[in-house]
Short mmCIF file of C-alpha atoms and ligand atoms in Angstrom, two decimals:
data_model
loop_
_atom_site.label_atom_id
_atom_site.label_comp_id
_atom_site.label_asym_id
_atom_site.label_seq_id
_atom_site.Cartn_x
_atom_site.Cartn_y
_atom_site.Cartn_z
CA MET A 141 10.78 -26.95 -27.15
CA ASN A 142 7.57 -27.96 -25.37
CA LYS A 143 5.44 -25.21 -23.94
CA MET A 144 6.59 -24.44 -20.38
CA TYR A 145 4.26 -24.00 -17.42
CA LEU A 146 5.98 -22.39 -14.45
CA ILE A 147 4.15 -22.02 -11.13
CA LEU A 148 5.17 -19.29 -8.69
CA LEU A 149 4.08 -20.36 -5.24
CA GLY A 150 4.23 -18.11 -2.21
CA ALA A 151 2.28 -16.23 0.43
CA PRO A 152 0.62 -12.86 -0.23
CA GLY A 153 3.45 -10.34 -0.54
CA SER A 154 6.19 -12.92 -1.14
CA GLY A 155 7.01 -11.23 -4.47
CA LYS A 156 5.25 -13.45 -7.02
CA GLY A 157 4.03 -10.45 -9.02
CA THR A 158 7.36 -8.61 -8.80
CA GLN A 159 9.32 -11.65 -9.97
CA SER A 160 6.78 -12.55 -12.70
CA LYS A 161 7.28 -9.14 -14.29
CA LEU A 162 11.08 -9.61 -14.32
CA ILE A 163 10.73 -13.10 -15.84
CA VAL A 164 8.48 -11.74 -18.61
CA GLU A 165 11.09 -9.03 -19.43
CA LYS A 166 13.85 -11.63 -19.83
CA TYR A 167 12.12 -14.75 -21.18
CA PRO A 168 9.32 -15.45 -23.71
CA PHE A 169 6.72 -16.09 -21.00
CA ILE A 170 3.38 -14.48 -20.30
CA GLN A 171 2.13 -14.01 -16.75
CA ILE A 172 -1.31 -15.30 -15.84
CA SER A 173 -2.19 -13.73 -12.50
CA THR A 174 -5.60 -14.84 -11.23
CA GLY A 175 -5.58 -11.88 -8.82
CA ASP A 176 -5.03 -9.40 -11.69
CA ILE A 177 -7.77 -11.06 -13.75
CA LEU A 178 -10.20 -10.76 -10.83
CA ARG A 179 -9.24 -7.11 -10.21
CA GLU A 180 -9.92 -6.36 -13.88
CA GLU A 181 -13.35 -8.00 -13.57
CA ILE A 182 -14.01 -5.83 -10.51
CA SER A 183 -13.05 -2.64 -12.32
CA ASN A 184 -15.29 -3.67 -15.26
CA LYS A 185 -18.11 -4.22 -12.72
CA SER A 186 -18.86 -7.61 -14.31
CA SER A 187 -21.05 -10.09 -12.39
CA LEU A 188 -17.93 -12.19 -11.73
CA GLY A 189 -16.16 -9.08 -10.39
CA VAL A 190 -19.05 -8.18 -8.07
CA GLU A 191 -19.11 -11.77 -6.73
CA ALA A 192 -15.30 -12.00 -6.37
CA LYS A 193 -14.91 -8.66 -4.56
CA LYS A 194 -16.87 -9.92 -1.53
CA PHE A 195 -14.32 -12.70 -1.02
CA MET A 196 -11.21 -10.70 -1.90
CA ASP A 197 -11.91 -7.77 0.44
CA ASN A 198 -12.38 -10.27 3.29
CA GLY A 199 -9.11 -12.00 2.50
CA GLN A 200 -10.85 -15.22 1.44
CA LEU A 201 -10.29 -17.32 -1.66
CA VAL A 202 -12.79 -16.91 -4.49
CA PRO A 203 -14.75 -20.19 -4.96
CA ASP A 204 -12.83 -22.83 -6.92
CA GLU A 205 -15.45 -23.30 -9.66
CA LEU A 206 -15.21 -19.61 -10.67
CA ILE A 207 -11.43 -19.45 -10.72
CA ILE A 208 -10.89 -22.82 -12.43
CA LYS A 209 -13.21 -21.78 -15.29
CA ILE A 210 -11.28 -18.51 -15.82
CA LEU A 211 -7.92 -20.26 -15.69
CA LYS A 212 -8.96 -22.92 -18.19
CA GLU A 213 -10.04 -20.29 -20.74
CA LYS A 214 -6.72 -18.47 -20.39
CA LEU A 215 -4.63 -21.64 -20.69
CA LEU A 216 -6.43 -22.73 -23.84
CA ASN A 217 -6.06 -19.34 -25.52
CA THR A 218 -2.33 -18.81 -24.98
CA GLN A 219 0.46 -20.10 -27.17
CA LYS A 220 3.46 -18.74 -25.21
CA HIS A 221 5.22 -20.25 -22.17
CA ILE A 222 3.15 -19.49 -19.08
CA ILE A 223 3.88 -18.29 -15.54
CA LEU A 224 1.02 -19.09 -13.18
CA ASP A 225 1.01 -16.39 -10.48
CA GLY A 226 -1.58 -17.06 -7.77
CA PHE A 227 -2.91 -20.37 -9.10
CA PRO A 228 -3.23 -23.00 -7.74
CA ARG A 229 -4.12 -21.84 -4.22
CA ASN A 230 -5.32 -25.11 -2.67
CA LEU A 231 -5.19 -28.85 -3.29
CA SER A 232 -8.43 -28.97 -5.24
CA GLN A 233 -7.13 -26.29 -7.67
CA ALA A 234 -3.83 -28.18 -7.98
CA LYS A 235 -5.70 -31.35 -8.90
CA ALA A 236 -7.89 -29.41 -11.37
CA LEU A 237 -4.68 -28.07 -12.94
CA ASP A 238 -3.32 -31.61 -13.31
CA ASP A 239 -6.58 -32.53 -15.11
CA MET A 240 -6.26 -29.51 -17.42
CA MET A 241 -2.67 -30.48 -18.21
CA SER A 242 -3.79 -34.00 -19.15
CA GLU A 243 -6.57 -32.56 -21.35
CA ILE A 244 -4.23 -30.24 -23.26
CA GLY A 245 -1.30 -32.68 -23.34
CA GLY A 246 0.94 -30.34 -21.31
CA SER A 247 2.90 -30.75 -18.10
CA ILE A 248 4.06 -28.47 -15.30
CA SER A 249 7.75 -27.69 -15.89
CA SER A 250 8.69 -26.26 -12.52
CA VAL A 251 7.24 -24.89 -9.28
CA ILE A 252 9.19 -22.14 -7.56
CA ASN A 253 8.31 -21.57 -3.92
CA ILE A 254 9.22 -18.08 -2.67
CA SER A 255 9.37 -18.20 1.11
CA VAL A 256 9.21 -15.15 3.38
CA GLU A 257 8.54 -14.66 7.12
CA ASP A 258 4.98 -13.53 8.01
CA SER A 259 6.20 -10.38 9.80
CA VAL A 260 8.02 -9.26 6.62
CA LEU A 261 4.95 -10.05 4.49
CA GLU A 262 2.76 -7.85 6.68
CA GLU A 263 5.23 -4.97 6.36
CA ARG A 264 5.43 -5.36 2.58
CA LEU A 265 1.67 -5.56 1.99
CA SER A 266 0.71 -2.71 4.28
CA GLY A 267 3.08 -0.36 2.41
CA ARG A 268 2.49 -1.61 -1.13
CA LEU A 269 1.48 0.77 -3.93
CA VAL A 270 0.40 -0.57 -7.32
CA CYS A 271 0.34 1.16 -10.71
CA LYS A 272 -3.14 1.54 -12.26
CA GLY A 273 -1.59 1.46 -15.72
CA CYS A 274 1.05 -1.29 -15.92
CA GLY A 275 0.57 -3.08 -12.58
CA ALA A 276 4.14 -2.40 -11.36
CA SER A 277 4.52 -2.66 -7.57
CA TYR A 278 6.17 -0.11 -5.30
CA HIS A 279 6.48 0.27 -1.55
CA LYS A 280 6.04 3.39 0.60
CA GLU A 281 9.39 2.77 2.33
CA PHE A 282 11.36 0.05 0.50
CA LEU A 283 10.69 0.84 -3.16
CA ILE A 284 9.72 4.49 -3.34
CA PRO A 285 8.64 5.87 -6.74
CA LYS A 286 10.73 8.82 -7.99
CA LYS A 287 7.65 11.06 -8.08
CA LYS A 288 5.11 10.59 -5.25
CA GLY A 289 2.03 8.64 -6.35
CA ILE A 290 3.26 8.21 -9.95
CA CYS A 291 4.65 5.10 -11.67
CA ASP A 292 8.31 5.42 -12.77
CA LYS A 293 7.69 3.08 -15.69
CA CYS A 294 4.49 4.37 -17.33
CA GLY A 295 3.53 7.61 -15.52
CA ALA A 296 0.11 6.35 -14.37
CA ASP A 297 -1.25 6.89 -10.83
CA LEU A 298 -0.40 4.51 -7.99
CA TYR A 299 -3.06 3.15 -5.60
CA GLN A 300 -3.34 0.96 -2.52
CA ARG A 301 -5.22 -2.35 -3.00
CA SER A 302 -8.45 -2.63 -0.98
CA ASP A 303 -7.32 -6.04 0.34
CA ASP A 304 -4.08 -4.55 1.71
CA SER A 305 -5.90 -3.38 4.87
CA PRO A 306 -4.56 -4.77 8.20
CA GLU A 307 -7.62 -7.06 8.77
CA SER A 308 -7.56 -8.43 5.26
CA ILE A 309 -3.78 -9.04 5.33
CA LYS A 310 -4.17 -11.07 8.55
CA GLN A 311 -6.94 -13.16 7.01
CA ARG A 312 -4.99 -13.73 3.75
CA LEU A 313 -2.04 -15.05 5.75
CA ILE A 314 -4.30 -17.43 7.69
CA VAL A 315 -5.77 -18.69 4.39
CA TYR A 316 -2.25 -19.07 2.97
CA HIS A 317 -1.09 -21.26 5.88
CA GLN A 318 -4.27 -23.37 5.84
CA SER A 319 -4.88 -23.82 2.13
CA THR A 320 -1.88 -22.86 -0.02
CA LYS A 321 1.15 -23.93 2.02
CA PRO A 322 0.25 -27.65 1.74
CA LEU A 323 0.99 -27.31 -1.99
CA ILE A 324 4.70 -27.13 -1.14
CA ASP A 325 4.61 -30.81 -0.11
CA PHE A 326 2.26 -31.68 -2.98
CA TYR A 327 4.73 -30.43 -5.61
CA ASP A 328 7.80 -31.60 -3.71
CA ALA A 329 6.40 -35.14 -3.86
CA LYS A 330 6.14 -34.75 -7.64
CA ASP A 331 9.80 -33.63 -7.74
CA LEU A 332 8.88 -30.27 -9.28
CA LEU A 333 9.69 -27.94 -6.39
CA SER A 334 12.54 -25.44 -6.02
CA ASN A 335 12.74 -23.13 -3.00
CA VAL A 336 14.06 -19.59 -3.10
CA ASP A 337 14.63 -17.28 -0.16
CA GLY A 338 12.16 -14.45 -0.79
CA GLY A 339 13.56 -12.39 2.09
CA LYS A 340 16.52 -11.27 -0.02
CA GLU A 341 16.81 -8.30 -2.41
CA VAL A 342 14.56 -8.42 -5.51
CA ASN A 343 17.52 -8.86 -7.91
CA GLU A 344 19.16 -11.56 -5.81
CA ILE A 345 15.90 -13.53 -5.80
CA PHE A 346 15.60 -13.04 -9.54
CA GLU A 347 19.11 -14.47 -10.04
CA SER A 348 18.07 -17.63 -8.19
CA ILE A 349 14.93 -17.85 -10.33
CA THR A 350 16.84 -17.39 -13.59
CA SER A 351 19.17 -20.23 -12.71
CA ILE A 352 16.16 -22.48 -12.11
CA ILE A 353 14.55 -21.46 -15.42
CA ASP A 354 17.85 -21.76 -17.34
CA GLY A 355 18.19 -25.29 -15.98
CA ARG A 356 14.79 -26.21 -17.44
CA ILE A 357 14.98 -24.54 -20.85
P1 AP5 B 298 -3.41 -12.04 -5.60
O1 AP5 B 298 -3.52 -10.83 -6.39
O2 AP5 B 298 -2.85 -13.28 -6.20
O3 AP5 B 298 -2.66 -11.64 -4.28
P2 AP5 B 298 -1.69 -12.44 -3.29
O4 AP5 B 298 -1.43 -13.86 -3.53
O5 AP5 B 298 -2.29 -12.10 -1.99
O6 AP5 B 298 -0.35 -11.90 -3.60
P3 AP5 B 298 0.05 -10.43 -3.75
O7 AP5 B 298 -0.28 -9.92 -5.11
O8 AP5 B 298 -0.53 -9.66 -2.59
O9 AP5 B 298 1.61 -10.50 -3.50
P4 AP5 B 298 2.82 -10.91 -4.43
O10 AP5 B 298 3.36 -12.21 -3.93
O11 AP5 B 298 2.47 -10.82 -5.87
O12 AP5 B 298 3.84 -9.78 -4.01
P5 AP5 B 298 4.31 -8.46 -4.78
O13 AP5 B 298 5.28 -8.82 -5.84
O14 AP5 B 298 3.14 -7.61 -5.15
O15 AP5 B 298 -4.84 -12.46 -5.01
C1 AP5 B 298 -5.70 -11.50 -4.42
C2 AP5 B 298 -7.00 -12.18 -4.02
O16 AP5 B 298 -7.65 -12.70 -5.21
C3 AP5 B 298 -6.87 -13.40 -3.11
O17 AP5 B 298 -6.79 -13.03 -1.75
C4 AP5 B 298 -8.16 -14.16 -3.44
O18 AP5 B 298 -9.28 -13.58 -2.83
C5 AP5 B 298 -8.28 -13.94 -4.94
N1 AP5 B 298 -7.61 -14.99 -5.72
C6 AP5 B 298 -6.52 -14.86 -6.54
N2 AP5 B 298 -6.17 -16.04 -7.07
C7 AP5 B 298 -7.06 -16.95 -6.58
C8 AP5 B 298 -7.21 -18.35 -6.73
N3 AP5 B 298 -6.38 -19.07 -7.49
N4 AP5 B 298 -8.23 -18.95 -6.06
C9 AP5 B 298 -9.10 -18.27 -5.29
N5 AP5 B 298 -8.99 -16.93 -5.10
C10 AP5 B 298 -7.98 -16.28 -5.72
O19 AP5 B 298 5.12 -7.74 -3.60
C11 AP5 B 298 4.48 -7.22 -2.45
C12 AP5 B 298 5.17 -5.93 -1.97
O20 AP5 B 298 6.49 -6.24 -1.55
C13 AP5 B 298 5.35 -4.86 -3.06
O21 AP5 B 298 5.26 -3.60 -2.46
C14 AP5 B 298 6.77 -5.09 -3.59
O22 AP5 B 298 7.35 -3.89 -4.11
C15 AP5 B 298 7.47 -5.55 -2.33
N6 AP5 B 298 8.55 -6.52 -2.60
C16 AP5 B 298 8.52 -7.57 -3.46
N7 AP5 B 298 9.68 -8.27 -3.40
C17 AP5 B 298 10.43 -7.65 -2.44
C18 AP5 B 298 11.73 -7.90 -1.90
N8 AP5 B 298 12.47 -8.95 -2.29
N9 AP5 B 298 12.20 -7.07 -0.94
C19 AP5 B 298 11.44 -6.00 -0.50
N10 AP5 B 298 10.19 -5.72 -0.98
C20 AP5 B 298 9.70 -6.53 -1.93
#
């Protein structure tokens, strides 16, 4: 079977990270999350991390040239099927991805768009808690960890992301509507797009996603 490249498209808080983790548990995929890569650079205090943090905390996209370079390195060094979580984020990144695919002789297998109302996204992001150890996501009201502040899966501490502040969430949603949403039409025109209703329960959404993946494998 050819190597699969699956793109998860969706606004901040639509559940891309949550669904990626479920896909990785069931299928032989690895998740490449550009947001996670940038957060790791920030915690390592690398020059890239210092540069990226200024954009991320303000809810802006990190400049294309930085992110495209990182993504290219990851794509070239991975043999497994890949889920792209958080890339591409605008048309210029989508075109850069097409160029990378041509260079490596690959092709995008499927693009899954997870759609959710803005009011729900704001609620999800403002209450999100993330595990410092394994990256699992929880929510203060909707997905409460068994022990306060501790990850059910690995026992590490939970924290709130610095870009999950009210001002930053607002800005991220504006950037999503301006820059990322047009990718829905871009991939629809290429006949690669499937839509799932991200307002449903996590497991219901995952069922829809598995039927899309099973149809492509
Ligand atoms: P990134 O880390 O990619 O963040 P994001 O796109 O804003 O998405 P999130 O991680 O916030 O949400 P998610 O869709 O993964 O939702 P989750 O599953 O966690 O990017 C961060 C920043 O990095 C960007 O703003 C930008 O600055 C920079 N960046 C990253 N990639 C870039 C790129 N390509 N170019 C330029 N800059 C880039 O779920 C959210 C919450 O909801 C959780 O609490 C979860 O438990 C809960 N939840 C999930 N599903 C459900 C459900 N069905 N029902 C109820 N609750 C749910």
